[in-house]
mmCIF file of C-alpha atoms in Angstrom:
data_model
loop_
_atom_site.group_PDB
_atom_site.id
_atom_site.type_symbol
_atom_site.label_atom_id
_atom_site.label_comp_id
_atom_site.label_asym_id
_atom_site.label_seq_id
_atom_site.Cartn_x
_atom_site.Cartn_y
_atom_site.Cartn_z
ATOM 1 C CA MET A 1 26.595 47.130 3.265
ATOM 2 C CA ILE A 2 23.069 47.897 2.032
ATOM 3 C CA ASP A 3 22.382 49.855 5.228
ATOM 4 C CA LEU A 4 25.546 51.874 4.658
ATOM 5 C CA ILE A 5 24.522 52.705 1.079
ATOM 6 C CA GLN A 6 21.030 53.713 2.182
ATOM 7 C CA GLU A 7 22.423 55.926 4.913
ATOM 8 C CA ILE A 8 24.837 57.652 2.540
ATOM 9 C CA TYR A 9 22.044 58.138 0.006
ATOM 10 C CA GLY A 10 19.761 59.606 2.653
ATOM 11 C CA THR A 11 22.419 62.065 3.812
ATOM 12 C CA ILE A 12 23.125 63.206 0.245
ATOM 13 C CA LYS A 13 19.402 63.490 -0.519
ATOM 14 C CA ARG A 14 18.848 65.768 2.472
ATOM 15 C CA ASN A 15 21.600 68.120 1.213
ATOM 16 C CA LYS A 16 21.135 68.050 -2.561
ATOM 17 C CA LEU A 17 22.406 71.532 -3.444
ATOM 18 C CA ARG A 18 25.365 71.378 -1.104
ATOM 19 C CA THR A 19 26.369 67.948 -2.414
ATOM 20 C CA PHE A 20 25.960 69.031 -6.052
ATOM 21 C CA LEU A 21 28.119 72.153 -5.679
ATOM 22 C CA THR A 22 30.794 70.194 -3.850
ATOM 23 C CA GLY A 23 30.700 67.392 -6.402
ATOM 24 C CA PHE A 24 30.869 69.877 -9.273
ATOM 25 C CA ALA A 25 34.169 71.204 -7.921
ATOM 26 C CA VAL A 26 35.544 67.640 -7.869
ATOM 27 C CA ALA A 27 34.231 66.914 -11.374
ATOM 28 C CA TRP A 28 35.738 70.136 -12.682
ATOM 29 C CA GLY A 29 39.101 69.295 -11.132
ATOM 30 C CA ILE A 30 39.351 65.841 -12.699
ATOM 31 C CA PHE A 31 37.932 67.193 -15.972
ATOM 32 C CA MET A 32 40.708 69.800 -16.186
ATOM 33 C CA LEU A 33 43.314 67.183 -15.272
ATOM 34 C CA ILE A 34 42.240 64.889 -18.123
ATOM 35 C CA VAL A 35 41.985 67.723 -20.668
ATOM 36 C CA LEU A 36 45.400 69.104 -19.717
ATOM 37 C CA LEU A 37 46.949 65.635 -19.929
ATOM 38 C CA GLY A 38 45.353 65.101 -23.330
ATOM 39 C CA ALA A 39 46.611 68.457 -24.633
ATOM 40 C CA GLY A 40 50.057 67.722 -23.234
ATOM 41 C CA ASN A 41 50.074 64.334 -24.964
ATOM 42 C CA GLY A 42 49.134 66.095 -28.204
ATOM 43 C CA LEU A 43 52.230 68.302 -27.967
ATOM 44 C CA ILE A 44 54.512 65.449 -26.879
ATOM 45 C CA ASN A 45 53.253 63.176 -29.676
ATOM 46 C CA ALA A 46 53.886 65.988 -32.164
ATOM 47 C CA PHE A 47 57.493 66.318 -30.933
ATOM 48 C CA GLU A 48 57.977 62.569 -31.314
ATOM 49 C CA SER A 49 56.417 62.609 -34.788
ATOM 50 C CA ASN A 50 58.686 65.403 -35.987
ATOM 51 C CA ALA A 51 61.710 63.450 -34.769
ATOM 52 C CA GLY A 52 60.492 60.304 -36.492
ATOM 53 C CA GLY A 53 62.385 59.130 -39.545
ATOM 54 C CA ARG A 54 65.573 60.786 -38.395
ATOM 55 C CA ALA A 55 68.391 58.598 -37.192
ATOM 56 C CA LEU A 56 69.012 59.371 -33.530
ATOM 57 C CA ASN A 57 72.552 58.018 -33.831
ATOM 58 C CA SER A 58 73.587 60.740 -36.252
ATOM 59 C CA MET A 59 75.539 63.974 -36.234
ATOM 60 C CA LYS A 60 75.897 66.948 -38.548
ATOM 61 C CA VAL A 61 78.960 69.184 -38.552
ATOM 62 C CA TYR A 62 78.748 72.774 -39.819
ATOM 63 C CA PRO A 63 81.705 75.129 -40.436
ATOM 64 C CA GLY A 64 81.915 78.288 -38.338
ATOM 65 C CA TRP A 65 84.291 81.061 -37.302
ATOM 66 C CA THR A 66 87.025 80.881 -34.716
ATOM 67 C CA ASN A 67 86.498 82.797 -31.484
ATOM 68 C CA LYS A 68 89.981 82.189 -30.088
ATOM 69 C CA PRO A 69 93.501 82.777 -31.449
ATOM 70 C CA PHE A 70 95.469 79.581 -32.041
ATOM 71 C CA ASP A 71 98.934 78.625 -33.265
ATOM 72 C CA GLY A 72 99.746 82.198 -34.341
ATOM 73 C CA LEU A 73 96.394 82.658 -36.113
ATOM 74 C CA LYS A 74 93.927 85.352 -35.024
ATOM 75 C CA GLU A 75 90.311 84.806 -34.027
ATOM 76 C CA GLY A 76 87.513 85.467 -36.520
ATOM 77 C CA ARG A 77 88.935 83.080 -39.135
ATOM 78 C CA SER A 78 86.389 81.262 -41.297
ATOM 79 C CA ILE A 79 86.637 77.473 -41.196
ATOM 80 C CA LYS A 80 85.999 75.592 -44.447
ATOM 81 C CA LEU A 81 85.282 71.862 -44.200
ATOM 82 C CA THR A 82 86.981 69.698 -46.818
ATOM 83 C CA GLU A 83 87.023 66.107 -48.024
ATOM 84 C CA LYS A 84 90.049 65.576 -45.770
ATOM 85 C CA ASP A 85 87.704 66.154 -42.821
ATOM 86 C CA MET A 86 85.538 63.326 -44.188
ATOM 87 C CA GLU A 87 88.571 61.042 -44.071
ATOM 88 C CA ILE A 88 89.352 62.134 -40.511
ATOM 89 C CA THR A 89 85.747 61.421 -39.506
ATOM 90 C CA GLY A 90 85.957 57.942 -41.033
ATOM 91 C CA ASN A 91 89.026 57.188 -38.907
ATOM 92 C CA PHE A 92 86.800 56.976 -35.799
ATOM 93 C CA LYS A 93 85.918 53.409 -36.755
ATOM 94 C CA ASP A 94 84.757 52.410 -33.263
ATOM 95 C CA ASN A 95 82.103 55.117 -33.209
ATOM 96 C CA VAL A 96 81.394 56.091 -36.845
ATOM 97 C CA THR A 97 79.660 53.657 -39.197
ATOM 98 C CA ALA A 98 78.990 55.821 -42.264
ATOM 99 C CA VAL A 99 80.190 59.247 -43.426
ATOM 100 C CA GLY A 100 78.591 61.577 -45.946
ATOM 101 C CA ALA A 101 78.582 65.231 -46.904
ATOM 102 C CA THR A 102 76.507 67.942 -48.550
ATOM 103 C CA ILE A 103 77.309 70.871 -50.798
ATOM 104 C CA GLU A 104 74.916 73.523 -52.089
ATOM 105 C CA GLN A 105 74.211 75.769 -55.049
ATOM 106 C CA SER A 106 71.699 78.489 -54.293
ATOM 107 C CA SER A 107 69.215 80.262 -56.573
ATOM 108 C CA VAL A 108 69.113 77.592 -59.260
ATOM 109 C CA ASN A 109 66.310 78.160 -61.776
ATOM 110 C CA LEU A 110 64.482 74.850 -62.247
ATOM 111 C CA SER A 111 61.941 74.683 -65.067
ATOM 112 C CA TYR A 112 59.606 72.332 -66.904
ATOM 113 C CA GLY A 113 57.849 73.736 -69.935
ATOM 114 C CA GLU A 114 56.525 77.190 -69.108
ATOM 115 C CA ASP A 115 56.697 76.725 -65.342
ATOM 116 C CA HIS A 116 59.786 77.408 -63.272
ATOM 117 C CA VAL A 117 60.906 77.857 -59.673
ATOM 118 C CA SER A 118 64.072 79.160 -58.023
ATOM 119 C CA LEU A 119 65.406 76.796 -55.406
ATOM 120 C CA LEU A 120 68.386 75.481 -53.488
ATOM 121 C CA LEU A 121 70.184 72.590 -55.159
ATOM 122 C CA GLU A 122 71.846 70.244 -52.664
ATOM 123 C CA GLY A 123 74.471 67.676 -53.532
ATOM 124 C CA VAL A 124 74.165 64.762 -51.120
ATOM 125 C CA THR A 125 75.528 61.290 -50.522
ATOM 126 C CA PRO A 126 73.327 58.180 -49.966
ATOM 127 C CA GLU A 127 73.878 58.381 -46.166
ATOM 128 C CA TYR A 128 71.834 61.590 -46.038
ATOM 129 C CA LEU A 129 68.587 59.658 -46.476
ATOM 130 C CA HIS A 130 69.041 57.896 -43.120
ATOM 131 C CA ILE A 131 70.170 61.005 -41.260
ATOM 132 C CA ASP A 132 67.533 63.572 -42.207
ATOM 133 C CA ALA A 133 63.743 63.326 -42.104
ATOM 134 C CA ILE A 134 63.333 62.467 -45.787
ATOM 135 C CA SER A 135 60.430 60.234 -46.721
ATOM 136 C CA ILE A 136 60.443 58.952 -50.280
ATOM 137 C CA LYS A 137 56.963 59.302 -51.739
ATOM 138 C CA THR A 138 57.712 57.777 -55.140
ATOM 139 C CA GLY A 139 60.886 56.635 -56.850
ATOM 140 C CA ARG A 140 64.188 56.401 -54.993
ATOM 141 C CA PHE A 141 66.947 58.402 -53.344
ATOM 142 C CA ILE A 142 70.492 59.082 -54.542
ATOM 143 C CA ASN A 143 72.500 55.828 -54.586
ATOM 144 C CA ALA A 144 76.169 54.768 -54.889
ATOM 145 C CA PRO A 145 76.156 54.375 -58.728
ATOM 146 C CA ASP A 146 74.773 57.936 -59.027
ATOM 147 C CA ILE A 147 77.733 59.169 -56.987
ATOM 148 C CA LYS A 148 80.321 57.063 -58.820
ATOM 149 C CA GLU A 149 79.093 57.900 -62.344
ATOM 150 C CA LYS A 150 78.221 61.547 -61.553
ATOM 151 C CA ARG A 151 74.747 61.070 -62.994
ATOM 152 C CA LYS A 152 72.504 64.055 -63.726
ATOM 153 C CA VAL A 153 69.533 62.828 -61.703
ATOM 154 C CA ILE A 154 67.382 64.797 -59.286
ATOM 155 C CA LEU A 155 65.004 64.241 -56.355
ATOM 156 C CA LEU A 156 62.198 66.807 -55.988
ATOM 157 C CA HIS A 157 59.982 67.829 -53.088
ATOM 158 C CA GLU A 158 56.288 67.094 -53.699
ATOM 159 C CA LYS A 159 55.462 70.799 -53.561
ATOM 160 C CA THR A 160 58.136 71.558 -56.157
ATOM 161 C CA VAL A 161 56.426 68.936 -58.319
ATOM 162 C CA GLU A 162 53.124 70.754 -57.801
ATOM 163 C CA MET A 163 54.701 74.060 -58.876
ATOM 164 C CA LEU A 164 56.245 72.598 -62.038
ATOM 165 C CA PHE A 165 53.727 69.947 -63.090
ATOM 166 C CA GLY A 166 50.451 71.387 -61.808
ATOM 167 C CA LYS A 167 49.737 68.801 -59.122
ATOM 168 C CA LYS A 168 51.923 67.211 -56.452
ATOM 169 C CA ASP A 169 50.679 63.703 -57.293
ATOM 170 C CA ALA A 170 51.791 63.960 -60.913
ATOM 171 C CA ASN A 171 53.718 60.988 -62.324
ATOM 172 C CA VAL A 172 57.113 62.619 -62.877
ATOM 173 C CA ILE A 173 59.541 59.682 -62.534
ATOM 174 C CA GLY A 174 61.734 59.528 -65.636
ATOM 175 C CA LYS A 175 60.850 63.020 -66.835
ATOM 176 C CA TYR A 176 63.489 65.700 -67.353
ATOM 177 C CA VAL A 177 63.641 69.132 -65.781
ATOM 178 C CA ASN A 178 65.922 71.965 -66.780
ATOM 179 C CA ALA A 179 68.285 73.505 -64.220
ATOM 180 C CA SER A 180 69.979 76.591 -65.645
ATOM 181 C CA GLY A 181 70.525 74.913 -69.014
ATOM 182 C CA LEU A 182 71.259 71.382 -67.762
ATOM 183 C CA ALA A 183 68.767 68.525 -68.024
ATOM 184 C CA TYR A 184 68.222 66.340 -64.948
ATOM 185 C CA GLN A 185 66.146 63.172 -64.903
ATOM 186 C CA VAL A 186 63.683 62.943 -62.013
ATOM 187 C CA ILE A 187 64.305 59.749 -60.026
ATOM 188 C CA GLY A 188 62.121 60.403 -56.995
ATOM 189 C CA VAL A 189 59.732 62.617 -55.081
ATOM 190 C CA TYR A 190 60.041 63.132 -51.345
ATOM 191 C CA THR A 191 57.945 64.600 -48.564
ATOM 192 C CA ASP A 192 59.179 65.685 -45.146
ATOM 193 C CA MET A 193 59.265 68.607 -42.720
ATOM 194 C CA GLY A 194 61.051 70.526 -45.445
ATOM 195 C CA ASN A 195 63.105 73.672 -45.217
ATOM 196 C CA TYR A 196 62.247 77.323 -45.660
ATOM 197 C CA SER A 197 63.199 77.044 -49.350
ATOM 198 C CA PRO A 198 62.256 74.254 -51.788
ATOM 199 C CA SER A 199 65.375 72.079 -51.935
ATOM 200 C CA ALA A 200 66.124 69.549 -54.661
ATOM 201 C CA TYR A 201 68.720 66.809 -54.233
ATOM 202 C CA ILE A 202 71.301 65.657 -56.792
ATOM 203 C CA PRO A 203 74.384 63.434 -56.385
ATOM 204 C CA PHE A 204 77.188 65.022 -54.388
ATOM 205 C CA THR A 205 79.797 64.402 -57.101
ATOM 206 C CA THR A 206 77.536 65.800 -59.840
ATOM 207 C CA LEU A 207 77.088 69.134 -58.120
ATOM 208 C CA GLN A 208 80.771 69.155 -57.178
ATOM 209 C CA LEU A 209 81.771 68.774 -60.841
ATOM 210 C CA ILE A 210 79.197 71.012 -62.531
ATOM 211 C CA TYR A 211 79.509 73.954 -60.169
ATOM 212 C CA ASN A 212 83.252 73.596 -59.576
ATOM 213 C CA LYS A 213 83.053 73.202 -55.787
ATOM 214 C CA GLY A 214 86.506 71.656 -55.429
ATOM 215 C CA ASP A 215 86.936 69.718 -52.180
ATOM 216 C CA LYS A 216 84.932 72.156 -50.028
ATOM 217 C CA LEU A 217 81.880 70.906 -48.062
ATOM 218 C CA GLU A 218 78.816 72.627 -46.641
ATOM 219 C CA THR A 219 78.179 70.020 -43.947
ATOM 220 C CA LEU A 220 79.551 66.704 -42.783
ATOM 221 C CA VAL A 221 77.037 64.008 -41.852
ATOM 222 C CA PHE A 222 77.731 60.676 -40.210
ATOM 223 C CA LEU A 223 76.101 57.813 -38.304
ATOM 224 C CA THR A 224 77.458 56.750 -34.915
ATOM 225 C CA GLN A 225 77.528 53.619 -32.780
ATOM 226 C CA ASN A 226 78.568 52.574 -29.267
ATOM 227 C CA LEU A 227 77.543 55.960 -27.806
ATOM 228 C CA PRO A 228 74.623 54.986 -25.547
ATOM 229 C CA THR A 229 74.817 57.841 -23.023
ATOM 230 C CA GLU A 230 75.030 61.612 -23.020
ATOM 231 C CA LYS A 231 78.446 61.383 -21.332
ATOM 232 C CA ALA A 232 79.751 59.052 -24.066
ATOM 233 C CA ASN A 233 78.563 61.485 -26.727
ATOM 234 C CA GLU A 234 80.227 64.416 -24.963
ATOM 235 C CA ASP A 235 83.529 62.498 -24.767
ATOM 236 C CA PHE A 236 83.304 61.584 -28.455
ATOM 237 C CA GLU A 237 82.587 65.188 -29.474
ATOM 238 C CA LYS A 238 85.622 66.330 -27.472
ATOM 239 C CA GLN A 239 87.885 63.835 -29.275
ATOM 240 C CA TYR A 240 86.319 64.725 -32.630
ATOM 241 C CA ARG A 241 86.900 68.451 -32.132
ATOM 242 C CA GLN A 242 90.513 67.670 -31.262
ATOM 243 C CA ALA A 243 91.013 65.734 -34.516
ATOM 244 C CA ILE A 244 89.314 68.322 -36.749
ATOM 245 C CA GLY A 245 91.061 71.132 -34.869
ATOM 246 C CA ASN A 246 94.471 69.601 -35.588
ATOM 247 C CA HIS A 247 93.681 69.597 -39.303
ATOM 248 C CA GLN A 248 91.961 72.978 -39.491
ATOM 249 C CA ARG A 249 94.324 74.601 -36.945
ATOM 250 C CA PHE A 250 91.844 75.877 -34.378
ATOM 251 C CA ASP A 251 91.586 75.500 -30.610
ATOM 252 C CA PRO A 252 89.622 72.264 -29.863
ATOM 253 C CA THR A 253 87.796 74.111 -27.066
ATOM 254 C CA ASP A 254 86.642 76.807 -29.530
ATOM 255 C CA ARG A 255 83.007 75.768 -29.997
ATOM 256 C CA GLY A 256 82.420 78.452 -32.623
ATOM 257 C CA ALA A 257 84.930 76.960 -35.066
ATOM 258 C CA ILE A 258 82.629 74.062 -35.943
ATOM 259 C CA TRP A 259 79.042 73.452 -34.858
ATOM 260 C CA ILE A 260 78.032 69.875 -34.075
ATOM 261 C CA SER A 261 74.367 68.952 -34.213
ATOM 262 C CA ASN A 262 73.987 65.711 -32.240
ATOM 263 C CA ARG A 263 70.559 64.128 -32.700
ATOM 264 C CA PHE A 264 70.967 61.811 -29.707
ATOM 265 C CA THR A 265 71.690 64.547 -27.169
ATOM 266 C CA GLN A 266 68.958 66.699 -28.738
ATOM 267 C CA TYR A 267 66.538 63.798 -28.295
ATOM 268 C CA LEU A 268 67.545 63.403 -24.635
ATOM 269 C CA GLN A 269 66.997 67.126 -24.078
ATOM 270 C CA GLN A 270 63.616 66.860 -25.781
ATOM 271 C CA GLN A 271 62.700 63.946 -23.522
ATOM 272 C CA LYS A 272 63.643 66.018 -20.470
ATOM 273 C CA GLY A 273 61.411 68.806 -21.768
ATOM 274 C CA ASN A 274 58.567 66.333 -22.310
ATOM 275 C CA ASN A 275 58.967 65.012 -18.761
ATOM 276 C CA ILE A 276 58.933 68.552 -17.352
ATOM 277 C CA LEU A 277 55.785 69.344 -19.361
ATOM 278 C CA HIS A 278 54.114 66.127 -18.201
ATOM 279 C CA THR A 279 55.006 66.833 -14.565
ATOM 280 C CA ALA A 280 53.811 70.446 -14.806
ATOM 281 C CA ILE A 281 50.460 69.286 -16.199
ATOM 282 C CA TRP A 282 50.017 66.796 -13.360
ATOM 283 C CA VAL A 283 50.918 69.445 -10.762
ATOM 284 C CA ILE A 284 48.445 71.964 -12.214
ATOM 285 C CA GLY A 285 45.752 69.295 -12.544
ATOM 286 C CA ILE A 286 46.281 67.957 -9.020
ATOM 287 C CA PHE A 287 46.059 71.433 -7.499
ATOM 288 C CA THR A 288 42.858 72.056 -9.476
ATOM 289 C CA LEU A 289 41.504 68.776 -8.162
ATOM 290 C CA LEU A 290 42.589 69.650 -4.611
ATOM 291 C CA SER A 291 40.331 72.699 -4.640
ATOM 292 C CA GLY A 292 37.394 70.346 -5.071
ATOM 293 C CA ILE A 293 38.738 67.896 -2.483
ATOM 294 C CA VAL A 294 39.069 70.686 0.080
ATOM 295 C CA GLY A 295 35.434 71.482 -0.601
ATOM 296 C CA VAL A 296 34.484 67.856 0.078
ATOM 297 C CA SER A 297 36.476 67.891 3.315
ATOM 298 C CA ASN A 298 34.750 71.083 4.459
ATOM 299 C CA ILE A 299 31.351 69.629 3.678
ATOM 300 C CA MET A 300 32.212 66.519 5.679
ATOM 301 C CA LEU A 301 33.272 68.697 8.607
ATOM 302 C CA ILE A 302 29.877 70.422 8.460
ATOM 303 C CA THR A 303 28.198 67.017 8.268
ATOM 304 C CA VAL A 304 30.089 65.858 11.351
ATOM 305 C CA LYS A 305 29.047 68.987 13.229
ATOM 306 C CA GLU A 306 25.400 68.575 12.243
ATOM 307 C CA ARG A 307 25.392 64.904 13.280
ATOM 308 C CA THR A 308 27.418 65.266 16.474
ATOM 309 C CA ARG A 309 24.423 64.327 18.643
ATOM 310 C CA GLU A 310 23.672 61.341 16.400
ATOM 311 C CA PHE A 311 27.233 60.051 16.666
ATOM 312 C CA GLY A 312 27.105 60.468 20.436
ATOM 313 C CA ILE A 313 23.955 58.355 20.652
ATOM 314 C CA ARG A 314 25.522 55.686 18.426
ATOM 315 C CA LYS A 315 28.593 55.479 20.627
ATOM 316 C CA ALA A 316 26.432 55.411 23.761
ATOM 317 C CA LEU A 317 24.530 52.475 22.288
ATOM 318 C CA GLY A 318 27.783 50.582 21.674
ATOM 319 C CA ALA A 319 28.730 51.571 18.127
ATOM 320 C CA LYS A 320 32.425 51.034 17.518
ATOM 321 C CA PRO A 321 34.518 54.069 16.538
ATOM 322 C CA VAL A 322 35.634 52.296 13.342
ATOM 323 C CA SER A 323 32.019 52.091 12.148
ATOM 324 C CA ILE A 324 31.632 55.873 12.444
ATOM 325 C CA LEU A 325 35.042 56.379 10.837
ATOM 326 C CA TRP A 326 34.063 54.129 7.956
ATOM 327 C CA LEU A 327 30.693 55.874 7.530
ATOM 328 C CA ILE A 328 32.242 59.337 7.054
ATOM 329 C CA ILE A 329 35.064 58.097 4.793
ATOM 330 C CA ALA A 330 32.641 56.029 2.690
ATOM 331 C CA GLU A 331 30.402 59.053 2.171
ATOM 332 C CA SER A 332 33.393 61.174 1.146
ATOM 333 C CA VAL A 333 34.702 58.507 -1.264
ATOM 334 C CA ALA A 334 31.221 58.057 -2.739
ATOM 335 C CA ILE A 335 30.893 61.783 -3.514
ATOM 336 C CA THR A 336 34.378 62.168 -4.969
ATOM 337 C CA THR A 337 34.214 58.926 -6.959
ATOM 338 C CA PHE A 338 30.763 59.561 -8.445
ATOM 339 C CA PHE A 339 31.352 63.155 -9.471
ATOM 340 C CA GLY A 340 34.981 62.446 -10.322
ATOM 341 C CA TYR A 341 33.890 59.709 -12.688
ATOM 342 C CA ILE A 342 31.507 62.139 -14.407
ATOM 343 C CA GLY A 343 34.341 64.664 -14.742
ATOM 344 C CA MET A 344 36.706 62.012 -16.073
ATOM 345 C CA VAL A 345 34.238 60.786 -18.696
ATOM 346 C CA ALA A 346 33.560 64.388 -19.756
ATOM 347 C CA GLY A 347 37.317 65.021 -19.977
ATOM 348 C CA ILE A 348 37.886 61.914 -22.105
ATOM 349 C CA ALA A 349 34.997 62.979 -24.365
ATOM 350 C CA VAL A 350 36.600 66.399 -24.854
ATOM 351 C CA THR A 351 40.020 64.879 -25.665
ATOM 352 C CA GLU A 352 38.387 62.575 -28.201
ATOM 353 C CA TYR A 353 36.669 65.619 -29.717
ATOM 354 C CA MET A 354 40.015 67.447 -29.853
ATOM 355 C CA ASN A 355 41.510 64.404 -31.570
ATOM 356 C CA ALA A 356 38.716 64.363 -34.157
ATOM 357 C CA VAL A 357 38.938 68.108 -34.856
ATOM 358 C CA ALA A 358 42.667 68.826 -34.460
ATOM 359 C CA GLY A 359 44.273 65.428 -33.924
ATOM 360 C CA GLU A 360 46.728 65.895 -36.777
ATOM 361 C CA GLN A 361 47.352 69.628 -36.743
ATOM 362 C CA VAL A 362 50.123 70.569 -39.181
ATOM 363 C CA MET A 363 51.677 73.996 -39.598
ATOM 364 C CA ASP A 364 52.465 74.728 -43.236
ATOM 365 C CA ILE A 365 54.931 77.470 -44.243
ATOM 366 C CA GLY A 366 55.254 77.244 -47.993
ATOM 367 C CA VAL A 367 57.160 74.031 -48.567
ATOM 368 C CA ALA A 368 57.859 73.679 -44.873
ATOM 369 C CA SER A 369 55.467 71.755 -42.684
ATOM 370 C CA ALA A 370 55.660 70.475 -39.138
ATOM 371 C CA THR A 371 53.240 68.602 -36.916
ATOM 372 C CA VAL A 372 52.306 70.797 -33.941
ATOM 373 C CA PHE A 373 49.482 68.724 -32.403
ATOM 374 C CA LEU A 374 48.979 64.960 -32.683
ATOM 375 C CA ASN A 375 46.586 62.501 -31.011
ATOM 376 C CA PRO A 376 45.641 64.575 -27.908
ATOM 377 C CA THR A 377 44.095 61.657 -26.025
ATOM 378 C CA VAL A 378 44.775 59.853 -22.761
ATOM 379 C CA GLY A 379 45.511 56.164 -22.430
ATOM 380 C CA LEU A 380 44.199 53.492 -20.079
ATOM 381 C CA ASN A 381 47.124 54.041 -17.723
ATOM 382 C CA ILE A 382 46.063 57.670 -17.274
ATOM 383 C CA ALA A 383 42.479 56.622 -16.540
ATOM 384 C CA ILE A 384 43.753 54.188 -13.881
ATOM 385 C CA GLN A 385 45.984 56.874 -12.377
ATOM 386 C CA ALA A 386 43.058 59.311 -12.309
ATOM 387 C CA THR A 387 40.844 56.694 -10.630
ATOM 388 C CA LEU A 388 43.475 56.011 -7.961
ATOM 389 C CA THR A 389 43.870 59.749 -7.463
ATOM 390 C CA LEU A 390 40.124 60.042 -6.882
ATOM 391 C CA ILE A 391 40.028 57.206 -4.347
ATOM 392 C CA ILE A 392 43.019 58.554 -2.425
ATOM 393 C CA ALA A 393 41.635 62.096 -2.532
ATOM 394 C CA GLY A 394 38.207 60.945 -1.323
ATOM 395 C CA THR A 395 39.773 58.978 1.529
ATOM 396 C CA LEU A 396 41.874 61.944 2.637
ATOM 397 C CA ALA A 397 38.909 64.302 2.325
ATOM 398 C CA GLY A 398 36.891 62.146 4.687
ATOM 399 C CA PHE A 399 39.632 61.000 7.052
ATOM 400 C CA PHE A 400 40.110 64.167 9.091
ATOM 401 C CA PRO A 401 36.381 64.886 9.570
ATOM 402 C CA ALA A 402 35.903 61.190 10.426
ATOM 403 C CA ARG A 403 38.755 61.344 12.933
ATOM 404 C CA LYS A 404 37.048 64.312 14.569
ATOM 405 C CA ALA A 405 33.761 62.390 14.749
ATOM 406 C CA VAL A 406 35.458 59.371 16.356
ATOM 407 C CA MET A 407 37.098 61.540 19.025
ATOM 408 C CA ILE A 408 33.726 62.926 20.199
ATOM 409 C CA ARG A 409 32.879 61.685 23.708
ATOM 410 C CA PRO A 410 29.294 60.442 24.020
ATOM 411 C CA ILE A 411 28.436 62.687 27.000
ATOM 412 C CA GLU A 412 29.699 65.785 25.117
ATOM 413 C CA ALA A 413 27.865 64.772 21.974
ATOM 414 C CA LEU A 414 24.573 64.347 23.842
ATOM 415 C CA ARG A 415 24.902 67.871 25.221
ATOM 416 C CA ALA A 416 25.505 69.366 21.746
ATOM 417 C CA ASP A 417 22.849 71.613 20.280
#
């Protein structure tokens, strides 16, 4: 083994520049692979983070406009969801565990002292907390007694608090804010991805009463169960459209009449996108690495040609073909592994630097914020995969030149120039 190492070292030492340039191509290939995988993980982790806090077993139903005539009614009719639709939703007891709704009042002037802000006031039910990405910073969310007693309580976004009270960490629980002449007691502050306008939440029944909304709804929200597959969700949505269509008198196949936002199927689609991204990164990285591996293979072919006479003498003296085969492959693996390791370490260092500089990159649009880059690093499993890739690549790079060296007949090798 020591003789083999010395021989490989001697060969590399005699061709320093050639070995360095070839090794650099390998190092660059594995470096790009690691960096691309790290960047890809940063995007994928951001997607997962943005989905966090939201119940995957949840659906939202929005009213729309009919695109098809039905039962003597023309297309283009506006559908208005009502509390009767909430009852219909609750009848799916095998698949629906909780039902809620939202209603809205836009352009409400909210003030505290001299400061004020115009925002969207949303009336919600307690179920909304588990369905949307709402994280309670301080205080609490709307609860059942608030709904039953039609309490004038309000939940503010932390940036709304900053606008009204001067700083978003202000202690506002129990204080009163004025909403177009009505006083609401602040019961909580929340932080989340937000919307494009600063929403404030009050009990569904309170907004319904004060702003005379009747039985009309903006959205229906509900939690589901026993729908583990995409096919099961599609079948449920078909049955649900049929039930709502019977009440609202629209064609159940008219997808424009109501819009269903299904978090579970959206999550599955996101996972497919993540898998495609991950695969694309590996393909690009592998092809980048292959350019360096081809260089190693070419160098080994040149080495075989230069040492043809030497191999002939070895075989004439009784050297077994497998020893020559092993010599060439070992040299190829040594080059790819050494320089590949350098490239891998450099790649990991860069991903760690990216994590330190932009590991929690958040895009802020007023009150809206979303994580766009999170923890762009690679795990131990990736390092193992990269190592195996290097070993396999080095073996393949040396195999074909080694096979050529083994096939050389001693008499022909001795005649070589």
